[in-house]
């Protein structure tokens, strides 16, 4: 577990930076563990940026009245996008390292594997980088908080808009793990309900290098819309190769069901222009998001935050406030309850925000379109907002939730 050792070493350094006052022995200890993809295809989405955003949240919490009551440490490890490895790291953190809460969790498969362990140990999981709506459905727990986005919100944002715009027939290129399955399922429900149809689908493994056979099947389907139900490096590779195939020029529309600003940066506006996507955060939305974005970029070699990295910041800040209110981080379920009982609040990055009893954090979502090169004023000026979906409409209605905690 070299990544775990690196995380522990980082914690010692961070203690000096975030540091203890002379009254450290009287402080309430709380330790956050950023379990993210530090080296793989999702590292640009979360990775070191998620760690940096969490540290920014700690710094901002320390400016609040009474913040000295907590002694805060932060550790990190590379999840390697593997459920078994992630579960092992989390278990060791809980049993031996004193970690109280997990942040990020880079894939739906990792999150679904770790959620029962977090409940068993009565810790907290801040799912800021996983998509499956099952985390607030059958797999919900009293210790889980699902921030940022989910597949229900993405499907109802992007698919609904495209179908209403005339894109009636769809074909899915779906990554063969929990996120892809949830994206395809939730989008198919929206497409069918809106009068469209799914002409077919094909599944591909994670970290696919050559999408040619899948793209040929999508072309042969004659579907108006080719939906990319994947994320990170897979989405970037698929869009680049679809461009080489001339799919858009031949009349098909590409729909990225889960795209991040880092993906657009990697693709370039020449390739990505015109793509529509749903996001919970954009750095250039208002004064507060711009201030955060520029501060983050100064610490990340000019890279601006993704919505997952923004989620790591906001979730960590809300968690620390709840720990301060409870007076201890040891009862994870009690901390989550305190987060929920805080009611609606104005988050600096996501706007009006609230934690529901199924663990879903609701906030507005945005349907955006990628700018043409001539429309962009400079690096990272990539989106124009087409519509804002209010918080109470952006996520699955609580009455439709399959979470066993709802109504109890």
mmCIF file of C-alpha atoms in Angstrom, residues 116-382:
data_model
loop_
_atom_site.group_PDB
_atom_site.id
_atom_site.type_symbol
_atom_site.label_atom_id
_atom_site.label_comp_id
_atom_site.label_asym_id
_atom_site.label_seq_id
_atom_site.Cartn_x
_atom_site.Cartn_y
_atom_site.Cartn_z
ATOM 1 C CA UNK A 116 -21.414 -0.704 3.447
ATOM 2 C CA UNK A 117 -17.998 -0.541 5.128
ATOM 3 C CA UNK A 118 -18.513 3.126 6.015
ATOM 4 C CA UNK A 119 -21.855 2.242 7.585
ATOM 5 C CA UNK A 120 -20.361 -0.720 9.464
ATOM 6 C CA UNK A 121 -17.624 1.473 10.951
ATOM 7 C CA UNK A 122 -20.026 4.399 11.535
ATOM 8 C CA UNK A 123 -17.823 6.785 9.548
ATOM 9 C CA UNK A 124 -18.861 9.207 6.764
ATOM 10 C CA UNK A 125 -18.578 8.917 2.980
ATOM 11 C CA UNK A 126 -18.671 12.158 1.017
ATOM 12 C CA UNK A 127 -19.302 10.849 -2.495
ATOM 13 C CA UNK A 128 -18.223 13.804 -4.624
ATOM 14 C CA UNK A 129 -16.933 11.959 -7.702
ATOM 15 C CA UNK A 130 -19.303 9.012 -8.228
ATOM 16 C CA UNK A 131 -22.337 9.043 -10.453
ATOM 17 C CA UNK A 132 -24.670 6.120 -9.906
ATOM 18 C CA UNK A 133 -28.057 7.158 -8.544
ATOM 19 C CA UNK A 134 -28.141 3.833 -6.667
ATOM 20 C CA UNK A 135 -26.123 5.541 -3.912
ATOM 21 C CA UNK A 136 -29.297 7.366 -2.922
ATOM 22 C CA UNK A 137 -31.530 4.475 -3.942
ATOM 23 C CA UNK A 138 -31.289 0.888 -2.736
ATOM 24 C CA UNK A 139 -27.645 1.366 -1.712
ATOM 25 C CA UNK A 140 -28.258 4.406 0.519
ATOM 26 C CA UNK A 141 -26.959 4.447 4.101
ATOM 27 C CA UNK A 142 -27.321 6.857 7.048
ATOM 28 C CA UNK A 143 -23.565 7.523 6.706
ATOM 29 C CA UNK A 144 -23.508 8.453 3.001
ATOM 30 C CA UNK A 145 -23.651 11.908 1.434
ATOM 31 C CA UNK A 146 -23.883 12.076 -2.369
ATOM 32 C CA UNK A 147 -22.713 15.491 -3.545
ATOM 33 C CA UNK A 148 -22.142 17.074 -7.009
ATOM 34 C CA UNK A 149 -24.214 15.048 -9.519
ATOM 35 C CA UNK A 150 -25.743 11.672 -10.287
ATOM 36 C CA UNK A 151 -26.875 9.737 -13.349
ATOM 37 C CA UNK A 152 -30.541 10.698 -12.853
ATOM 38 C CA UNK A 153 -29.642 14.413 -12.957
ATOM 39 C CA UNK A 154 -27.351 14.036 -15.960
ATOM 40 C CA UNK A 155 -29.901 12.037 -17.922
ATOM 41 C CA UNK A 156 -32.765 14.386 -17.205
ATOM 42 C CA UNK A 157 -30.611 17.397 -18.057
ATOM 43 C CA UNK A 158 -28.873 16.303 -21.252
ATOM 44 C CA UNK A 159 -31.130 13.611 -22.718
ATOM 45 C CA UNK A 160 -34.335 15.531 -22.123
ATOM 46 C CA UNK A 161 -32.944 18.656 -23.808
ATOM 47 C CA UNK A 162 -31.637 16.790 -26.849
ATOM 48 C CA UNK A 163 -34.844 14.780 -27.376
ATOM 49 C CA UNK A 164 -36.915 17.948 -27.129
ATOM 50 C CA UNK A 165 -34.549 19.488 -29.680
ATOM 51 C CA UNK A 166 -35.343 16.735 -32.195
ATOM 52 C CA UNK A 167 -32.836 14.007 -31.350
ATOM 53 C CA UNK A 168 -35.308 11.113 -31.212
ATOM 54 C CA UNK A 169 -33.223 8.011 -32.003
ATOM 55 C CA UNK A 170 -30.260 7.093 -29.794
ATOM 56 C CA UNK A 171 -27.385 4.628 -29.707
ATOM 57 C CA UNK A 172 -25.265 4.135 -26.555
ATOM 58 C CA UNK A 173 -21.535 3.557 -26.185
ATOM 59 C CA UNK A 174 -21.492 2.480 -22.564
ATOM 60 C CA UNK A 175 -18.569 1.744 -20.262
ATOM 61 C CA UNK A 176 -19.108 -1.679 -18.731
ATOM 62 C CA UNK A 177 -19.292 -0.824 -15.038
ATOM 63 C CA UNK A 178 -21.794 0.677 -12.603
ATOM 64 C CA UNK A 179 -21.569 4.288 -13.814
ATOM 65 C CA UNK A 180 -22.153 3.412 -17.468
ATOM 66 C CA UNK A 181 -25.019 1.064 -16.686
ATOM 67 C CA UNK A 182 -26.726 3.732 -14.561
ATOM 68 C CA UNK A 183 -26.216 6.455 -17.181
ATOM 69 C CA UNK A 184 -27.701 4.288 -19.935
ATOM 70 C CA UNK A 185 -30.606 3.137 -17.743
ATOM 71 C CA UNK A 186 -31.552 6.601 -16.523
ATOM 72 C CA UNK A 187 -31.152 8.219 -19.953
ATOM 73 C CA UNK A 188 -33.187 5.460 -21.647
ATOM 74 C CA UNK A 189 -36.044 6.139 -19.235
ATOM 75 C CA UNK A 190 -35.985 9.844 -20.171
ATOM 76 C CA UNK A 191 -35.715 9.132 -23.906
ATOM 77 C CA UNK A 192 -38.663 6.737 -23.886
ATOM 78 C CA UNK A 193 -40.796 9.060 -21.763
ATOM 79 C CA UNK A 194 -40.070 11.952 -24.135
ATOM 80 C CA UNK A 195 -41.133 10.047 -27.244
ATOM 81 C CA UNK A 196 -37.705 8.950 -28.433
ATOM 82 C CA UNK A 197 -36.282 5.461 -28.878
ATOM 83 C CA UNK A 198 -33.019 3.634 -28.279
ATOM 84 C CA UNK A 199 -31.833 1.932 -31.457
ATOM 85 C CA UNK A 200 -29.165 -0.090 -29.668
ATOM 86 C CA UNK A 201 -26.106 -0.050 -27.455
ATOM 87 C CA UNK A 202 -22.647 -1.550 -27.089
ATOM 88 C CA UNK A 203 -20.490 -1.855 -23.975
ATOM 89 C CA UNK A 204 -16.759 -1.299 -23.777
ATOM 90 C CA UNK A 205 -14.186 -1.944 -21.038
ATOM 91 C CA UNK A 206 -12.646 0.840 -18.958
ATOM 92 C CA UNK A 207 -9.571 2.506 -20.447
ATOM 93 C CA UNK A 208 -10.356 1.533 -24.039
ATOM 94 C CA UNK A 209 -7.722 2.716 -26.520
ATOM 95 C CA UNK A 210 -9.489 1.902 -29.787
ATOM 96 C CA UNK A 211 -13.188 2.729 -30.180
ATOM 97 C CA UNK A 212 -13.292 2.067 -33.943
ATOM 98 C CA UNK A 213 -15.401 -1.105 -33.802
ATOM 99 C CA UNK A 214 -17.874 0.527 -31.385
ATOM 100 C CA UNK A 215 -18.114 3.704 -33.465
ATOM 101 C CA UNK A 216 -18.719 1.686 -36.629
ATOM 102 C CA UNK A 217 -21.644 -0.026 -34.926
ATOM 103 C CA UNK A 218 -22.986 3.360 -33.853
ATOM 104 C CA UNK A 219 -22.697 4.668 -37.413
ATOM 105 C CA UNK A 220 -24.403 1.589 -38.821
ATOM 106 C CA UNK A 221 -27.331 2.080 -36.432
ATOM 107 C CA UNK A 222 -28.226 5.356 -38.249
ATOM 108 C CA UNK A 223 -29.255 6.771 -34.864
ATOM 109 C CA UNK A 224 -29.466 10.548 -34.728
ATOM 110 C CA UNK A 225 -27.684 10.694 -31.372
ATOM 111 C CA UNK A 226 -24.670 8.690 -30.243
ATOM 112 C CA UNK A 227 -24.565 8.862 -26.446
ATOM 113 C CA UNK A 228 -21.254 8.389 -24.651
ATOM 114 C CA UNK A 229 -22.165 6.813 -21.330
ATOM 115 C CA UNK A 230 -18.621 6.842 -19.971
ATOM 116 C CA UNK A 231 -16.236 9.310 -18.341
ATOM 117 C CA UNK A 232 -12.731 10.725 -18.200
ATOM 118 C CA UNK A 233 -10.146 9.363 -20.601
ATOM 119 C CA UNK A 234 -12.670 7.032 -22.241
ATOM 120 C CA UNK A 235 -14.932 9.941 -23.179
ATOM 121 C CA UNK A 236 -12.015 11.996 -24.509
ATOM 122 C CA UNK A 237 -10.733 9.101 -26.640
ATOM 123 C CA UNK A 238 -14.217 8.298 -27.983
ATOM 124 C CA UNK A 239 -14.887 11.922 -28.988
ATOM 125 C CA UNK A 240 -11.486 12.292 -30.680
ATOM 126 C CA UNK A 241 -11.954 9.088 -32.664
ATOM 127 C CA UNK A 242 -15.559 9.970 -33.540
ATOM 128 C CA UNK A 243 -14.188 13.215 -34.981
ATOM 129 C CA UNK A 244 -11.717 11.233 -37.083
ATOM 130 C CA UNK A 245 -14.621 9.101 -38.339
ATOM 131 C CA UNK A 246 -16.499 12.233 -39.368
ATOM 132 C CA UNK A 247 -19.583 11.197 -37.415
ATOM 133 C CA UNK A 248 -20.801 14.732 -36.706
ATOM 134 C CA UNK A 249 -20.162 15.817 -40.297
ATOM 135 C CA UNK A 250 -22.250 12.872 -41.492
ATOM 136 C CA UNK A 251 -25.210 14.093 -39.460
ATOM 137 C CA UNK A 252 -25.013 12.266 -36.122
ATOM 138 C CA UNK A 253 -24.963 14.170 -32.811
ATOM 139 C CA UNK A 254 -22.566 13.243 -30.037
ATOM 140 C CA UNK A 255 -23.998 13.461 -26.523
ATOM 141 C CA UNK A 256 -21.539 13.310 -23.639
ATOM 142 C CA UNK A 257 -23.591 11.998 -20.750
ATOM 143 C CA UNK A 258 -20.821 12.837 -18.262
ATOM 144 C CA UNK A 259 -18.340 15.493 -19.322
ATOM 145 C CA UNK A 260 -16.061 17.714 -17.276
ATOM 146 C CA UNK A 261 -14.306 20.974 -18.058
ATOM 147 C CA UNK A 262 -10.993 19.110 -17.907
ATOM 148 C CA UNK A 263 -12.256 16.891 -20.745
ATOM 149 C CA UNK A 264 -13.061 19.958 -22.849
ATOM 150 C CA UNK A 265 -9.598 21.337 -22.110
ATOM 151 C CA UNK A 266 -7.995 18.096 -23.290
ATOM 152 C CA UNK A 267 -10.149 17.924 -26.423
ATOM 153 C CA UNK A 268 -9.791 21.572 -27.411
ATOM 154 C CA UNK A 269 -12.672 23.752 -28.574
ATOM 155 C CA UNK A 270 -12.134 22.877 -32.228
ATOM 156 C CA UNK A 271 -13.112 19.274 -31.466
ATOM 157 C CA UNK A 272 -15.522 19.836 -28.558
ATOM 158 C CA UNK A 273 -17.474 22.874 -29.842
ATOM 159 C CA UNK A 274 -21.236 22.496 -29.795
ATOM 160 C CA UNK A 275 -21.317 19.627 -27.282
ATOM 161 C CA UNK A 276 -24.137 19.931 -24.767
ATOM 162 C CA UNK A 277 -23.682 18.624 -21.251
ATOM 163 C CA UNK A 278 -25.064 18.929 -17.738
ATOM 164 C CA UNK A 279 -22.914 20.189 -14.871
ATOM 165 C CA UNK A 280 -23.405 21.215 -11.262
ATOM 166 C CA UNK A 281 -20.573 23.764 -11.273
ATOM 167 C CA UNK A 282 -18.836 26.171 -13.629
ATOM 168 C CA UNK A 283 -16.032 28.370 -12.377
ATOM 169 C CA UNK A 284 -17.130 31.391 -14.445
ATOM 170 C CA UNK A 285 -20.723 31.444 -13.174
ATOM 171 C CA UNK A 286 -20.576 34.281 -10.622
ATOM 172 C CA UNK A 287 -18.195 36.264 -8.422
ATOM 173 C CA UNK A 288 -17.846 33.538 -5.772
ATOM 174 C CA UNK A 289 -17.196 30.741 -8.266
ATOM 175 C CA UNK A 290 -14.703 32.916 -10.154
ATOM 176 C CA UNK A 291 -12.826 33.712 -6.948
ATOM 177 C CA UNK A 292 -12.658 30.005 -6.078
ATOM 178 C CA UNK A 293 -11.670 29.051 -9.622
ATOM 179 C CA UNK A 294 -8.812 31.540 -9.789
ATOM 180 C CA UNK A 295 -7.566 30.609 -6.310
ATOM 181 C CA UNK A 296 -7.654 26.918 -7.245
ATOM 182 C CA UNK A 297 -5.862 27.565 -10.556
ATOM 183 C CA UNK A 298 -3.064 29.415 -8.768
ATOM 184 C CA UNK A 299 -2.428 26.265 -6.753
ATOM 185 C CA UNK A 300 -2.882 23.819 -9.643
ATOM 186 C CA UNK A 301 -0.560 25.190 -12.333
ATOM 187 C CA UNK A 302 -3.307 27.072 -14.113
ATOM 188 C CA UNK A 303 -5.878 24.259 -14.208
ATOM 189 C CA UNK A 304 -9.391 25.308 -13.244
ATOM 190 C CA UNK A 305 -11.649 23.117 -11.046
ATOM 191 C CA UNK A 306 -14.020 20.457 -12.307
ATOM 192 C CA UNK A 307 -17.407 20.029 -10.672
ATOM 193 C CA UNK A 308 -16.023 17.026 -8.743
ATOM 194 C CA UNK A 309 -13.207 19.115 -7.309
ATOM 195 C CA UNK A 310 -15.692 21.843 -6.409
ATOM 196 C CA UNK A 311 -17.793 19.124 -4.771
ATOM 197 C CA UNK A 312 -14.822 18.003 -2.662
ATOM 198 C CA UNK A 313 -14.448 21.564 -1.382
ATOM 199 C CA UNK A 314 -18.109 22.147 -0.565
ATOM 200 C CA UNK A 315 -18.751 18.721 0.937
ATOM 201 C CA UNK A 316 -15.654 18.925 3.152
ATOM 202 C CA UNK A 317 -16.585 22.399 4.369
ATOM 203 C CA UNK A 318 -20.168 21.342 5.193
ATOM 204 C CA UNK A 319 -18.877 18.210 6.932
ATOM 205 C CA UNK A 320 -16.469 20.171 9.147
ATOM 206 C CA UNK A 321 -19.220 22.585 10.143
ATOM 207 C CA UNK A 322 -21.383 19.610 11.157
ATOM 208 C CA UNK A 323 -18.557 18.051 13.181
ATOM 209 C CA UNK A 324 -18.124 21.346 15.025
ATOM 210 C CA UNK A 325 -21.847 21.407 15.779
ATOM 211 C CA UNK A 326 -21.922 17.795 17.031
ATOM 212 C CA UNK A 327 -18.683 18.238 18.960
ATOM 213 C CA UNK A 328 -17.130 15.006 17.713
ATOM 214 C CA UNK A 329 -16.400 13.168 14.463
ATOM 215 C CA UNK A 330 -16.658 9.715 16.011
ATOM 216 C CA UNK A 331 -20.382 9.097 15.373
ATOM 217 C CA UNK A 332 -20.589 9.370 11.579
ATOM 218 C CA UNK A 333 -24.355 8.965 11.389
ATOM 219 C CA UNK A 334 -24.799 11.799 13.902
ATOM 220 C CA UNK A 335 -22.586 14.086 11.800
ATOM 221 C CA UNK A 336 -24.579 13.299 8.648
ATOM 222 C CA UNK A 337 -27.784 13.974 10.589
ATOM 223 C CA UNK A 338 -26.399 17.354 11.618
ATOM 224 C CA UNK A 339 -25.571 18.124 7.970
ATOM 225 C CA UNK A 340 -29.158 17.285 7.046
ATOM 226 C CA UNK A 341 -30.683 19.266 9.908
ATOM 227 C CA UNK A 342 -28.756 22.351 8.788
ATOM 228 C CA UNK A 343 -31.515 22.685 6.205
ATOM 229 C CA UNK A 344 -31.147 24.643 2.974
ATOM 230 C CA UNK A 345 -28.057 26.850 2.924
ATOM 231 C CA UNK A 346 -26.247 29.004 0.396
ATOM 232 C CA UNK A 347 -23.155 27.160 -0.712
ATOM 233 C CA UNK A 348 -20.559 29.484 -2.286
ATOM 234 C CA UNK A 349 -20.032 27.160 -5.252
ATOM 235 C CA UNK A 350 -23.358 25.362 -5.793
ATOM 236 C CA UNK A 351 -25.956 27.893 -4.651
ATOM 237 C CA UNK A 352 -29.011 26.808 -2.645
ATOM 238 C CA UNK A 353 -28.045 23.407 -1.236
ATOM 239 C CA UNK A 354 -29.710 20.841 1.015
ATOM 240 C CA UNK A 355 -29.046 17.273 2.194
ATOM 241 C CA UNK A 356 -32.089 14.981 1.983
ATOM 242 C CA UNK A 357 -32.834 11.908 4.077
ATOM 243 C CA UNK A 358 -31.783 9.580 1.235
ATOM 244 C CA UNK A 359 -28.293 11.114 1.292
ATOM 245 C CA UNK A 360 -28.815 13.134 -1.890
ATOM 246 C CA UNK A 361 -27.481 16.684 -1.806
ATOM 247 C CA UNK A 362 -29.667 18.870 -4.007
ATOM 248 C CA UNK A 363 -28.599 22.089 -5.705
ATOM 249 C CA UNK A 364 -29.197 23.699 -9.099
ATOM 250 C CA UNK A 365 -27.752 22.044 -12.200
ATOM 251 C CA UNK A 366 -26.896 23.717 -15.500
ATOM 252 C CA UNK A 367 -27.324 22.669 -19.118
ATOM 253 C CA UNK A 368 -24.348 24.176 -20.951
ATOM 254 C CA UNK A 369 -22.954 24.175 -24.467
ATOM 255 C CA UNK A 370 -19.276 24.202 -25.372
ATOM 256 C CA UNK A 371 -18.292 27.443 -27.059
ATOM 257 C CA UNK A 372 -16.877 27.762 -30.549
ATOM 258 C CA UNK A 373 -13.200 28.792 -30.605
ATOM 259 C CA UNK A 374 -14.155 32.315 -31.729
ATOM 260 C CA UNK A 375 -16.537 32.696 -28.768
ATOM 261 C CA UNK A 376 -13.945 31.888 -26.104
ATOM 262 C CA UNK A 377 -12.091 34.784 -24.496
ATOM 263 C CA UNK A 378 -9.225 32.618 -23.313
ATOM 264 C CA UNK A 379 -8.158 29.342 -21.637
ATOM 265 C CA UNK A 380 -10.918 27.667 -19.613
ATOM 266 C CA UNK A 381 -13.594 30.041 -20.977
ATOM 267 C CA UNK A 382 -15.449 27.092 -22.439
#
